[in-house]
mmCIF file of C-alpha atoms in Angstrom:
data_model
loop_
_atom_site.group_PDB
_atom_site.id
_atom_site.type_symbol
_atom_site.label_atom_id
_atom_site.label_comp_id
_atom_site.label_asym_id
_atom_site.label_seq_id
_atom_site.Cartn_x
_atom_site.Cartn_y
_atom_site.Cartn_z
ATOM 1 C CA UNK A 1 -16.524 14.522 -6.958
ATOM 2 C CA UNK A 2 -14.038 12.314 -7.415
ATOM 3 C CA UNK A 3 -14.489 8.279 -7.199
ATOM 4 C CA UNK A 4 -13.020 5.622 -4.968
ATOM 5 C CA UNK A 5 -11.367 2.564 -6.242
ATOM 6 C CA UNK A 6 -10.418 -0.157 -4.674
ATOM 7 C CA UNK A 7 -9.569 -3.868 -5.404
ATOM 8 C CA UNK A 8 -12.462 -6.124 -3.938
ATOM 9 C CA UNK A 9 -11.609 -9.122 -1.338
ATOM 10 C CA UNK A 10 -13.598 -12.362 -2.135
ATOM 11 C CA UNK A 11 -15.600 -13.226 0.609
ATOM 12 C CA UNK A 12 -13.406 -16.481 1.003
ATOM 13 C CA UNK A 13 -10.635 -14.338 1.489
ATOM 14 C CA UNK A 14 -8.515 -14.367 4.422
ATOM 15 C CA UNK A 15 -8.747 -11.567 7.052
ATOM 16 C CA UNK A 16 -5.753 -9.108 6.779
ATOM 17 C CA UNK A 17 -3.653 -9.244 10.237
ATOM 18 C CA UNK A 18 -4.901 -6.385 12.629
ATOM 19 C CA UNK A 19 -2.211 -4.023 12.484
ATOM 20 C CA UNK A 20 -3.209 -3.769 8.393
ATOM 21 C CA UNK A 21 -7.086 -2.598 9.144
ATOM 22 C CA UNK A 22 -8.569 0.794 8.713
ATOM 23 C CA UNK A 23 -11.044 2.140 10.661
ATOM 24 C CA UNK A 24 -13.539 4.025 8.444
ATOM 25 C CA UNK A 25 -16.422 4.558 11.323
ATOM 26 C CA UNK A 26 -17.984 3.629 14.914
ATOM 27 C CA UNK A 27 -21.455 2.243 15.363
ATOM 28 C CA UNK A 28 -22.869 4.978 18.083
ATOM 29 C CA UNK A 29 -26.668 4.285 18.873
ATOM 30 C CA UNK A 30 -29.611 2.133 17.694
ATOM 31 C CA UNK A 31 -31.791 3.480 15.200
ATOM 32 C CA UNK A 32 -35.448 2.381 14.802
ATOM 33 C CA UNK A 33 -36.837 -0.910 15.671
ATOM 34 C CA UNK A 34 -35.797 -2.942 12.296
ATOM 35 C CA UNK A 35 -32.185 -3.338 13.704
ATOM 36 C CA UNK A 36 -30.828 -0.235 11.778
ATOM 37 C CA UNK A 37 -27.762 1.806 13.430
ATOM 38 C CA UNK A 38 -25.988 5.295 13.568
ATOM 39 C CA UNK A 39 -22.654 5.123 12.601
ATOM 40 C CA UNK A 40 -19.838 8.276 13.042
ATOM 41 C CA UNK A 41 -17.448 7.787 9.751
ATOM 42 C CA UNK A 42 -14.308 8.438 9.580
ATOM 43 C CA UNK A 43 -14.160 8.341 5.966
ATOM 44 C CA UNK A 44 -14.684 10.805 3.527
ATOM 45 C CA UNK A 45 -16.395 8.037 1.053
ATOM 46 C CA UNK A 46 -19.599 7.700 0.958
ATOM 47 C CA UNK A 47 -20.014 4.396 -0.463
ATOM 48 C CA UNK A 48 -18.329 2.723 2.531
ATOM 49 C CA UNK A 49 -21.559 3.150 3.943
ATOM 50 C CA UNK A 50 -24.140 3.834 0.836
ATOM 51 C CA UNK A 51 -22.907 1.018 -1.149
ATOM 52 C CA UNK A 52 -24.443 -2.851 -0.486
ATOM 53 C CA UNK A 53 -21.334 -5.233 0.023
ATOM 54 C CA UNK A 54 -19.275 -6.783 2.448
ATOM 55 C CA UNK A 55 -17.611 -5.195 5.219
ATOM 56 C CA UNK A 56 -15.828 -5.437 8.150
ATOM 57 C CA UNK A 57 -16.634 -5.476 12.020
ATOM 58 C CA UNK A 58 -14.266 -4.655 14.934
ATOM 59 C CA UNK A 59 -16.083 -5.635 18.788
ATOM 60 C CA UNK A 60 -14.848 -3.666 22.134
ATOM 61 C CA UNK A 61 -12.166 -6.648 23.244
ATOM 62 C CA UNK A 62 -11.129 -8.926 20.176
ATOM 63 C CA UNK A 63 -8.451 -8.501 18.236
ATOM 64 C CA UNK A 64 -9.900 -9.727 15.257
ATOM 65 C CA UNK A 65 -13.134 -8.084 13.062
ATOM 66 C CA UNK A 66 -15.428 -10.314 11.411
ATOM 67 C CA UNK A 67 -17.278 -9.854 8.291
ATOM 68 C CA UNK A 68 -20.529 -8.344 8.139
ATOM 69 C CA UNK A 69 -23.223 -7.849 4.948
ATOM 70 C CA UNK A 70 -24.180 -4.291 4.442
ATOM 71 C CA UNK A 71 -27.641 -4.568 3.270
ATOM 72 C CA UNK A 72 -28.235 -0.309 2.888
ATOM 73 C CA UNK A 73 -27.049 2.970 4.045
ATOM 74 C CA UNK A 74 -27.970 6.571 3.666
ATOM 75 C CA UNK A 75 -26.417 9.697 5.329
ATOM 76 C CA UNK A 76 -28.359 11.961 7.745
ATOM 77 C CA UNK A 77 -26.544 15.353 6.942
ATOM 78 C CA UNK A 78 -28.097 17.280 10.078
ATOM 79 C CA UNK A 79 -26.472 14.958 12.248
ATOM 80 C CA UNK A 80 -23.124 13.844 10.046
ATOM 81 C CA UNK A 81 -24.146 10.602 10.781
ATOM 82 C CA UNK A 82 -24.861 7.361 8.500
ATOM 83 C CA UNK A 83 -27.613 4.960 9.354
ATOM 84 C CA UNK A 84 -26.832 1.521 7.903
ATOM 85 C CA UNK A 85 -29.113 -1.943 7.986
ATOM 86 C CA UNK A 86 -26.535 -5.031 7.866
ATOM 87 C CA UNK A 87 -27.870 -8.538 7.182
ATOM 88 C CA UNK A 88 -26.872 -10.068 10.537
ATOM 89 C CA UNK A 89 -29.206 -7.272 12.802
ATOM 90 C CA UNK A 90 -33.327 -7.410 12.290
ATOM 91 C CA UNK A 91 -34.175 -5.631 15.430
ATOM 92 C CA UNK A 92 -33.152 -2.644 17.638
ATOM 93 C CA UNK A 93 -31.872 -5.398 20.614
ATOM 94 C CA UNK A 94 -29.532 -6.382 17.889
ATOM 95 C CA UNK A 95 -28.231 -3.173 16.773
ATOM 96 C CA UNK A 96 -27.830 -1.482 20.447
ATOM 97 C CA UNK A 97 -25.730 -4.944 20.806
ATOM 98 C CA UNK A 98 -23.276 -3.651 18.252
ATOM 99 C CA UNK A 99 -23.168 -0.142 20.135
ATOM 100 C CA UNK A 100 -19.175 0.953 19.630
ATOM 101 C CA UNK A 101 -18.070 -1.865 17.394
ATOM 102 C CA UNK A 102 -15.955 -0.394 14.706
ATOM 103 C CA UNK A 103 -16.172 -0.822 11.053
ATOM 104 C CA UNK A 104 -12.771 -1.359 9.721
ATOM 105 C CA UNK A 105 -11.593 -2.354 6.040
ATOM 106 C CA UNK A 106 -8.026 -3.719 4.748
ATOM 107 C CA UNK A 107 -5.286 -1.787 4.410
ATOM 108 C CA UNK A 108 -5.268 -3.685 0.408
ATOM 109 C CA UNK A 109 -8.518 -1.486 0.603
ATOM 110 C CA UNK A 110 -7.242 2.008 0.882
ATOM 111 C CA UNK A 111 -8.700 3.886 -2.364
ATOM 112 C CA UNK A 112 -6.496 5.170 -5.415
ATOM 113 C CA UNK A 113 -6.369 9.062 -5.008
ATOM 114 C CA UNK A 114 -6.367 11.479 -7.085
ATOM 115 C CA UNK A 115 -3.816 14.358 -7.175
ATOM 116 C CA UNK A 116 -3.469 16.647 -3.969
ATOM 117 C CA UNK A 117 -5.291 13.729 -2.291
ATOM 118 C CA UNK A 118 -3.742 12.537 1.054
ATOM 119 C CA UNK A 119 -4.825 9.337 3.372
ATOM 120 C CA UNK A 120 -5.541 11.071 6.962
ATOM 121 C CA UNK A 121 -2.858 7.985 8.765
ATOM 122 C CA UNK A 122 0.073 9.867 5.690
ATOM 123 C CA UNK A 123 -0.578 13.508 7.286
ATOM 124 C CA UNK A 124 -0.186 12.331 11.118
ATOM 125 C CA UNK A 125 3.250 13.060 12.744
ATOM 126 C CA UNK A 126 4.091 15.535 9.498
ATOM 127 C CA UNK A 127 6.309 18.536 10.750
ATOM 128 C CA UNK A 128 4.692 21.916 9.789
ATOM 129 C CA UNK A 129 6.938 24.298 8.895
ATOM 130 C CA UNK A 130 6.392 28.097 8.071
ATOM 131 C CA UNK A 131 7.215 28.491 4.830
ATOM 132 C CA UNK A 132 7.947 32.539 4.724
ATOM 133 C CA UNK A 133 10.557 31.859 7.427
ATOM 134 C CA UNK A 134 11.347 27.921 7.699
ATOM 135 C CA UNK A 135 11.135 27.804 11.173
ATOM 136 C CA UNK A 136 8.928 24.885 12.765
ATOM 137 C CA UNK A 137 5.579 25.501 13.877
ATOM 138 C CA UNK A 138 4.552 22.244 15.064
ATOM 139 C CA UNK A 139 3.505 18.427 14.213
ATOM 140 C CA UNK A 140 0.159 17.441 12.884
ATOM 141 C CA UNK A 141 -1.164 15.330 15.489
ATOM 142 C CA UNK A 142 -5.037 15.352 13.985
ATOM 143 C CA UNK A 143 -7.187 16.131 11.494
ATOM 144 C CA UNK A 144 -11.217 17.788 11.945
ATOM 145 C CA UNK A 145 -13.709 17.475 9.345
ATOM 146 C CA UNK A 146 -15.713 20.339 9.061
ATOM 147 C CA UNK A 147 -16.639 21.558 5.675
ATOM 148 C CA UNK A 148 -12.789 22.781 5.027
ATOM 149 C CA UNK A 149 -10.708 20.676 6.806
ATOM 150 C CA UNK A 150 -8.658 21.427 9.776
ATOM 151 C CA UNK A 151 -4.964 20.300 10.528
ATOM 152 C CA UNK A 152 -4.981 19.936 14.677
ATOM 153 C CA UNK A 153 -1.216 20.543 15.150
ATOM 154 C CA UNK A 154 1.044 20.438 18.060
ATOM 155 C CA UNK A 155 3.287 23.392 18.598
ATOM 156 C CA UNK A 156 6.628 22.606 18.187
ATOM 157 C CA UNK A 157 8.542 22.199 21.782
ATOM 158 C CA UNK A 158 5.782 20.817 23.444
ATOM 159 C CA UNK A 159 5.607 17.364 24.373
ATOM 160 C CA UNK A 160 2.219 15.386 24.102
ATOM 161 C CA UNK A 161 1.560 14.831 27.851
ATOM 162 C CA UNK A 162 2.365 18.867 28.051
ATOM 163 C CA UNK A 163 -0.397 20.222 25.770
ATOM 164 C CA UNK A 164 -0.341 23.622 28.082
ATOM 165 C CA UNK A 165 -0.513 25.873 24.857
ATOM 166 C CA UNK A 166 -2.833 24.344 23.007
ATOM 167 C CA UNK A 167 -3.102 23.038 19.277
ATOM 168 C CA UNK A 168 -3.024 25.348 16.739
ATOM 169 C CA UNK A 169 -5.549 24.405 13.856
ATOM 170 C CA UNK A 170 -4.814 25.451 10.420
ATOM 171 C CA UNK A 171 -7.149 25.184 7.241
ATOM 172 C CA UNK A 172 -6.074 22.509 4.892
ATOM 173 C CA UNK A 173 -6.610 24.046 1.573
ATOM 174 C CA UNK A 174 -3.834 24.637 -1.115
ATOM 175 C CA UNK A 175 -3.644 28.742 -0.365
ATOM 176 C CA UNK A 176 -2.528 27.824 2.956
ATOM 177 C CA UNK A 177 -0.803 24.546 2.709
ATOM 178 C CA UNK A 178 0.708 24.991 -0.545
ATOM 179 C CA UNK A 179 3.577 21.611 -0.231
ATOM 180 C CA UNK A 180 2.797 18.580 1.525
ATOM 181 C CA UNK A 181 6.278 16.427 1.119
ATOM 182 C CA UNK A 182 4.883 13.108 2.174
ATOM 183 C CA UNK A 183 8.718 11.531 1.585
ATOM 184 C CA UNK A 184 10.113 14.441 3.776
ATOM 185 C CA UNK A 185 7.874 14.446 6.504
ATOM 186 C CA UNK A 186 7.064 17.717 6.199
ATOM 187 C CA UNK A 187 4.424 19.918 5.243
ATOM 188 C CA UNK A 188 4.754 24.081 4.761
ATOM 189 C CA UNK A 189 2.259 26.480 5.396
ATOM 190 C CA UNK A 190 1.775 30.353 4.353
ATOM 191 C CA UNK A 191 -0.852 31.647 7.180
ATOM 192 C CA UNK A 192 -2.424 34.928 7.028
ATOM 193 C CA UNK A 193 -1.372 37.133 9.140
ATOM 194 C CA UNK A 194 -2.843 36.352 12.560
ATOM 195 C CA UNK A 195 -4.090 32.668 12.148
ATOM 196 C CA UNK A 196 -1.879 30.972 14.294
ATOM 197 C CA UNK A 197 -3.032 33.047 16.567
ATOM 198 C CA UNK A 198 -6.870 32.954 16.138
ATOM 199 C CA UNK A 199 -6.655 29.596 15.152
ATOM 200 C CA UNK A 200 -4.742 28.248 18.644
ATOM 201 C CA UNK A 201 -7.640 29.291 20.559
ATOM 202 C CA UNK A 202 -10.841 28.553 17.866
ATOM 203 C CA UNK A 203 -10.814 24.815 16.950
ATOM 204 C CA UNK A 204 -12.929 24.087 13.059
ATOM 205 C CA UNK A 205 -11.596 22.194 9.719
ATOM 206 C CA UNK A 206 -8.673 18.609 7.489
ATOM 207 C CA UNK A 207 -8.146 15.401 4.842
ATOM 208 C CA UNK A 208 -8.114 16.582 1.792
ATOM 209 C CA UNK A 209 -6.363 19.869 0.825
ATOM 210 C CA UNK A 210 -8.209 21.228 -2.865
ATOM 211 C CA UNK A 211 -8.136 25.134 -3.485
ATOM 212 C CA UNK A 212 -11.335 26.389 -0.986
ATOM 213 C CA UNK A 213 -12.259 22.499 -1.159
ATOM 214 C CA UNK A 214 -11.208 19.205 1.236
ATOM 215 C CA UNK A 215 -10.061 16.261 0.107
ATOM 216 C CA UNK A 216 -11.406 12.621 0.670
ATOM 217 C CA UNK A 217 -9.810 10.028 2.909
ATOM 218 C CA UNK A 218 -10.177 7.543 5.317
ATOM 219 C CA UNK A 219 -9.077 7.704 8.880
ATOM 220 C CA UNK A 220 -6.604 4.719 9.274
#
């Protein structure tokens, strides 16, 4: 598995401005009476949440997060949820208080990534393009993480406030999307036969694009 590394802020450092943040999960319900909470991630690394450290806290209505001291975290894999204790919360009044705050980190933040690794906020508003014919299928307009990854794309021709057709969700793994051309803005995909078809009307899989394997990331 590969490792994230990042470059650690000081806690005397000053707050990034808000448009450089990255939201990396959403605290969703209380858990327990010792102030520990449920948080959906939207990051494919664990120690966001596993590791002890400083973090980051976005409330419903300010512009601004505040910092927050992760004390523990462990994931609950039934539910593909994390529950997290942070210094600040000691009781379950205290953690339903934080219900859909967001945890954010700085864009200075964003991990080093291997090869064939992409950051979720680089694949959004790629073209998809078929690459047997070179015609344009669509725009990548989301990503679903579900074991193998899915790319949520738009079809081509239809505008957002449209979405009559549908998305069409494609696997992103290497024997389908075999050249992501973050520079280009494009991305080319080699689809079965019949996928874009199945896959228009069955939503599942999308970050991290390794052959039968996704790749890490974190929403931003």
């Amino acid at each position: 598995m590969n490792r994230e590394r990042r470059q650690r802020s000081s806690p005397e450092a000053i707050a990034p401005e808000l448009d450089e943040w990255i939201e990396i999960g959403k605290v969703v319900a209380a858990q327990g009476l010792k102030g520990e909470m449920r948080v959906y991630p939207s990051t494919d690394f664990p120690e966001r949440f596993e590791q002890p450290g400083r973090r980051w806290l976005r409330y419903p209505g300010k512009e601004r997060p505040e910092p927050v001291e992760l004390i523990s975290g462990y994931f609950l894999p039934n539910k593909g949820l994390y529950v997290v204790q942070l210094a600040q919360v000691s009781d379950r009044d205290g953690a339903e208080a934080l219900r859909g705050c967001i945890f954010v980190v700085p864009q200075s933040d964003r991990p080093v990534l291997e090869a064939d690794e992409f950051h979720v906020r680089d694949l959004i508003g790629l073209e998809v393009f078929d690459g047997r014919t070179g015609t344009v299928v669509g725009t990548v307009v989301d990503l679903i993480p579900t074991g193998h990854d899915l790319l949520v794309v738009r079809p081509h021709g239809e505008s957002e406030a449209e979405g009559t057709a549908g998305p069409i969700y494609i696997p992103f793994v290497r024997e389908i999307v075999p050249v992501v051309d973050l520079e280009a803005g494009r991305l080319e995909i080699e689809p079965p036969e019949g996928l874009l078809e199945v896959n228009a009307r069955s939503p599942q899989s999308s970050k991290s694009r390794k052959s039968g394997k996704s790749r890490k990331s974190d929403k931003g």
